Amino acid sequence: MSKSYLNKVELKDGQVILFHRQHAKRPIYHMRIHVRGMQDVYGNKVTYVQESTGETDLEEAKRYALDKYDDLRLRAKKKEPVKQLTFEDLYVIWWADKRQRLEALQHAKGRNGISQRVTWYEKHAQRYWLPYFGSMKLDEMTHAFVQGYWNWRMTYWARADETERKRHANHALQPAKKAWTWSRALCVRYLAGRTA
C-alpha cells in the first residue's frame, strides 16, 4: 500500500481498504478491494479492484465499499468478470475473433486486400451499433432498449444532419430490405451471444 494514501481504514481483515488520496482536491474516499478468485473478461487473474466510492462521509463510504465487496465476491464465486461488460467491450472481443476469421477466409480464397465484409462490419459498428449500444452494460440491457434500436436505426438518416448526409451521398433514408434483414439477423445473433 502506497504511503500516499491518507486516513486508511481497513475492513474485512484488510480485504477492503478505504483511504483518501494525497493531494486530492476533495476528501473523497477511495477503496481497494481484494477478493480471491477475481478475473477479467479474458479469464486472467485480477488481484484487486481500486476505485472511488464517490463519498466524503466515512460511514457512507464503508457501506458503498462493503456492497461492492459483496458484489465482487458473488462475481468471483460465479466465475464472472469483475467488471460489468458493456456492449462495446463485448464487441471488441467478438470483432477481434470475427475479423481474423474473415481475413483467413479471404486469404484462403487467394484474394488480397481487405474483404468487403470486413469493411461492412466496421462501418456498421461505427455508425450504428456502437453509438446506440456502446456504453450500455449488458446486465442492464432490457428487451425494450434492444427493440428501440430498430426504430432508431430506421430513422438514422432522417435524423442525420446535412453534413453527415453530404459525406455519405449514397445513403438511403430507408435501409434496403436485404441490408436491413442481414443487419437485423446479425444483431440478433450477436446479442444472443453467438459468434456468427
Coordinates of C-alpha atoms in Angstrom, one line a residue:
M1 CA 0.0 0.0 0.0
S2 CA 1.4 3.4 -1.0
K3 CA 2.4 5.9 1.6
S4 CA 0.4 8.5 -0.4
Y5 CA -2.9 7.0 0.9
L6 CA -4.2 9.0 3.8
N7 CA -6.7 8.2 6.6
K8 CA -6.5 4.5 5.8
V9 CA -9.4 2.3 7.2
E10 CA -9.3 -1.5 6.9
L11 CA -12.4 -3.6 6.8
K12 CA -12.9 -7.4 6.3
D13 CA -9.4 -8.3 7.7
G14 CA -7.7 -5.9 5.2
Q15 CA -9.6 -7.2 2.1
V16 CA -11.4 -3.8 1.9
I17 CA -9.3 -0.7 2.4
L18 CA -10.7 2.9 2.4
F19 CA -8.4 5.9 2.0
H20 CA -8.0 9.4 0.9
R21 CA -5.7 10.2 -2.0
Q22 CA -2.8 12.5 -1.2
H23 CA -3.2 15.9 -2.9
A24 CA -6.8 15.3 -3.8
K25 CA -9.0 18.4 -4.2
R26 CA -11.9 16.9 -2.3
P27 CA -11.7 14.4 0.6
I28 CA -13.5 11.6 -1.3
Y29 CA -12.8 8.1 0.0
H30 CA -11.4 5.6 -2.5
M31 CA -11.4 1.9 -2.0
R32 CA -9.1 -1.0 -2.8
I33 CA -10.8 -4.4 -2.6
H34 CA -9.2 -7.9 -2.8
V35 CA -11.3 -11.0 -3.3
R36 CA -9.6 -14.3 -4.1
G37 CA -10.6 -15.7 -7.5
M38 CA -11.4 -12.5 -9.3
Q39 CA -10.8 -12.5 -13.0
D40 CA -11.2 -10.2 -16.0
V41 CA -13.2 -10.8 -19.2
Y42 CA -10.4 -12.9 -20.6
G43 CA -10.2 -15.1 -17.5
N44 CA -6.9 -13.5 -16.3
K45 CA -6.4 -13.2 -12.6
V46 CA -7.3 -9.8 -11.0
T47 CA -5.5 -9.1 -7.8
Y48 CA -7.6 -6.1 -6.6
V49 CA -10.1 -3.5 -7.7
Q50 CA -9.4 0.1 -6.9
E51 CA -11.9 2.9 -7.5
S52 CA -13.6 5.9 -5.9
T53 CA -16.6 5.5 -3.6
G54 CA -17.8 8.9 -4.5
E55 CA -18.4 9.6 -0.8
T56 CA -16.9 12.1 1.6
D57 CA -18.6 10.6 4.7
L58 CA -16.8 7.6 6.2
E59 CA -19.9 5.6 7.1
E60 CA -21.4 6.0 3.6
A61 CA -18.0 5.1 2.0
K62 CA -18.0 1.9 4.2
R63 CA -21.5 1.0 3.1
Y64 CA -20.6 1.5 -0.6
A65 CA -17.3 -0.4 -0.3
L66 CA -18.9 -3.4 1.5
D67 CA -21.7 -3.5 -1.1
K68 CA -19.0 -3.6 -3.8
Y69 CA -17.1 -6.3 -1.9
D70 CA -20.2 -8.5 -1.7
D71 CA -20.8 -8.0 -5.4
L72 CA -17.2 -8.9 -6.2
R73 CA -17.4 -12.0 -4.0
L74 CA -20.5 -13.1 -5.8
R75 CA -18.9 -12.5 -9.2
A76 CA -15.8 -14.4 -8.2
K77 CA -17.9 -17.3 -6.9
K78 CA -19.8 -17.4 -10.2
K79 CA -16.6 -17.0 -12.2
E80 CA -17.9 -13.8 -13.8
P81 CA -15.6 -10.9 -14.7
V82 CA -15.1 -8.3 -12.0
K83 CA -16.1 -5.5 -14.4
Q84 CA -19.6 -5.5 -15.9
L85 CA -19.2 -5.7 -19.6
T86 CA -20.6 -3.0 -21.9
F87 CA -21.8 -3.7 -25.4
E88 CA -18.6 -2.1 -26.7
D89 CA -16.4 -4.4 -24.5
L90 CA -18.2 -7.4 -25.9
Y91 CA -18.0 -6.0 -29.4
V92 CA -14.2 -5.6 -29.2
I93 CA -13.7 -9.2 -28.1
W94 CA -16.1 -10.5 -30.7
W95 CA -14.8 -8.4 -33.5
A96 CA -11.1 -9.4 -33.0
D97 CA -12.1 -13.0 -33.5
K98 CA -14.6 -12.4 -36.3
R99 CA -12.2 -10.2 -38.3
Q100 CA -9.4 -12.8 -38.0
R101 CA -11.7 -15.5 -39.4
L102 CA -12.9 -13.2 -42.2
E103 CA -9.3 -12.4 -43.2
A104 CA -8.3 -16.0 -43.1
L105 CA -11.2 -16.9 -45.4
Q106 CA -10.2 -14.0 -47.7
H107 CA -6.6 -15.4 -47.9
A108 CA -7.8 -19.0 -48.3
K109 CA -9.7 -17.9 -51.4
G110 CA -6.5 -16.4 -52.8
R111 CA -7.7 -12.8 -52.5
N112 CA -5.6 -9.9 -51.4
G113 CA -6.7 -6.7 -49.6
I114 CA -9.5 -6.1 -47.1
S115 CA -12.7 -8.1 -47.5
Q116 CA -15.8 -6.0 -48.3
R117 CA -17.5 -7.9 -45.5
V118 CA -14.8 -6.6 -43.0
T119 CA -15.5 -3.0 -44.3
W120 CA -19.2 -3.5 -43.9
Y121 CA -19.0 -4.7 -40.3
E122 CA -16.6 -1.9 -39.4
K123 CA -18.8 0.8 -40.9
H124 CA -22.0 -0.6 -39.4
A125 CA -20.4 -0.9 -36.0
Q126 CA -19.0 2.7 -36.0
R127 CA -22.1 4.3 -37.5
Y128 CA -25.0 2.3 -35.9
W129 CA -24.2 -0.4 -33.3
L130 CA -21.6 1.4 -31.1
P131 CA -23.4 4.8 -31.0
Y132 CA -26.6 3.1 -29.9
F133 CA -25.5 0.2 -27.7
G134 CA -21.9 1.1 -26.9
S135 CA -21.8 2.2 -23.3
M136 CA -24.8 0.1 -22.2
K137 CA -23.9 -2.5 -19.7
L138 CA -25.0 -6.0 -20.8
D139 CA -26.6 -6.7 -17.4
E140 CA -28.8 -3.6 -17.8
M141 CA -29.8 -4.1 -21.4
T142 CA -33.6 -4.5 -21.5
H143 CA -35.7 -6.0 -24.2
A144 CA -37.3 -2.6 -24.7
F145 CA -33.9 -1.0 -25.2
V146 CA -32.9 -3.5 -27.8
Q147 CA -36.2 -3.2 -29.6
G148 CA -35.7 0.6 -29.6
Y149 CA -32.6 0.1 -31.8
W150 CA -34.7 -0.8 -34.8
N151 CA -36.7 2.4 -34.7
W152 CA -33.5 4.4 -34.0
R153 CA -31.8 2.6 -37.0
M154 CA -34.8 3.1 -39.4
T155 CA -34.8 6.9 -38.7
Y156 CA -31.0 7.3 -38.5
W157 CA -30.6 9.1 -41.9
A158 CA -33.8 11.2 -41.4
R159 CA -32.2 12.5 -38.2
A160 CA -28.7 12.9 -39.6
D161 CA -27.5 16.5 -40.1
E162 CA -26.8 17.8 -43.6
T163 CA -23.0 17.4 -43.2
E164 CA -23.4 13.7 -42.4
R165 CA -25.7 13.2 -45.4
K166 CA -23.3 15.0 -47.8
R167 CA -20.4 12.9 -46.5
H168 CA -22.4 9.8 -47.4
A169 CA -24.3 10.9 -50.5
N170 CA -25.2 7.3 -51.3
H171 CA -27.3 6.9 -48.2
A172 CA -30.9 5.8 -48.3
L173 CA -33.5 7.2 -45.9
Q174 CA -34.9 3.7 -45.5
P175 CA -32.4 0.7 -45.5
A176 CA -32.7 -1.7 -48.4
K177 CA -34.7 -4.8 -47.4
K178 CA -31.8 -7.2 -47.8
A179 CA -29.3 -5.0 -45.9
W180 CA -31.9 -4.5 -43.2
T181 CA -32.6 -8.3 -42.9
W182 CA -28.9 -9.0 -42.8
S183 CA -28.2 -6.3 -40.2
R184 CA -31.1 -7.4 -38.0
A185 CA -30.1 -11.1 -38.1
L186 CA -26.5 -10.2 -37.3
C187 CA -27.5 -8.1 -34.3
V188 CA -29.9 -10.7 -33.0
R189 CA -27.2 -13.4 -33.2
Y190 CA -24.6 -11.0 -31.7
L191 CA -26.9 -10.0 -28.8
A192 CA -27.7 -13.7 -28.2
G193 CA -24.0 -14.2 -27.5
R194 CA -23.2 -16.3 -30.6
T195 CA -20.4 -15.5 -33.0
A196 CA -21.7 -15.7 -36.5

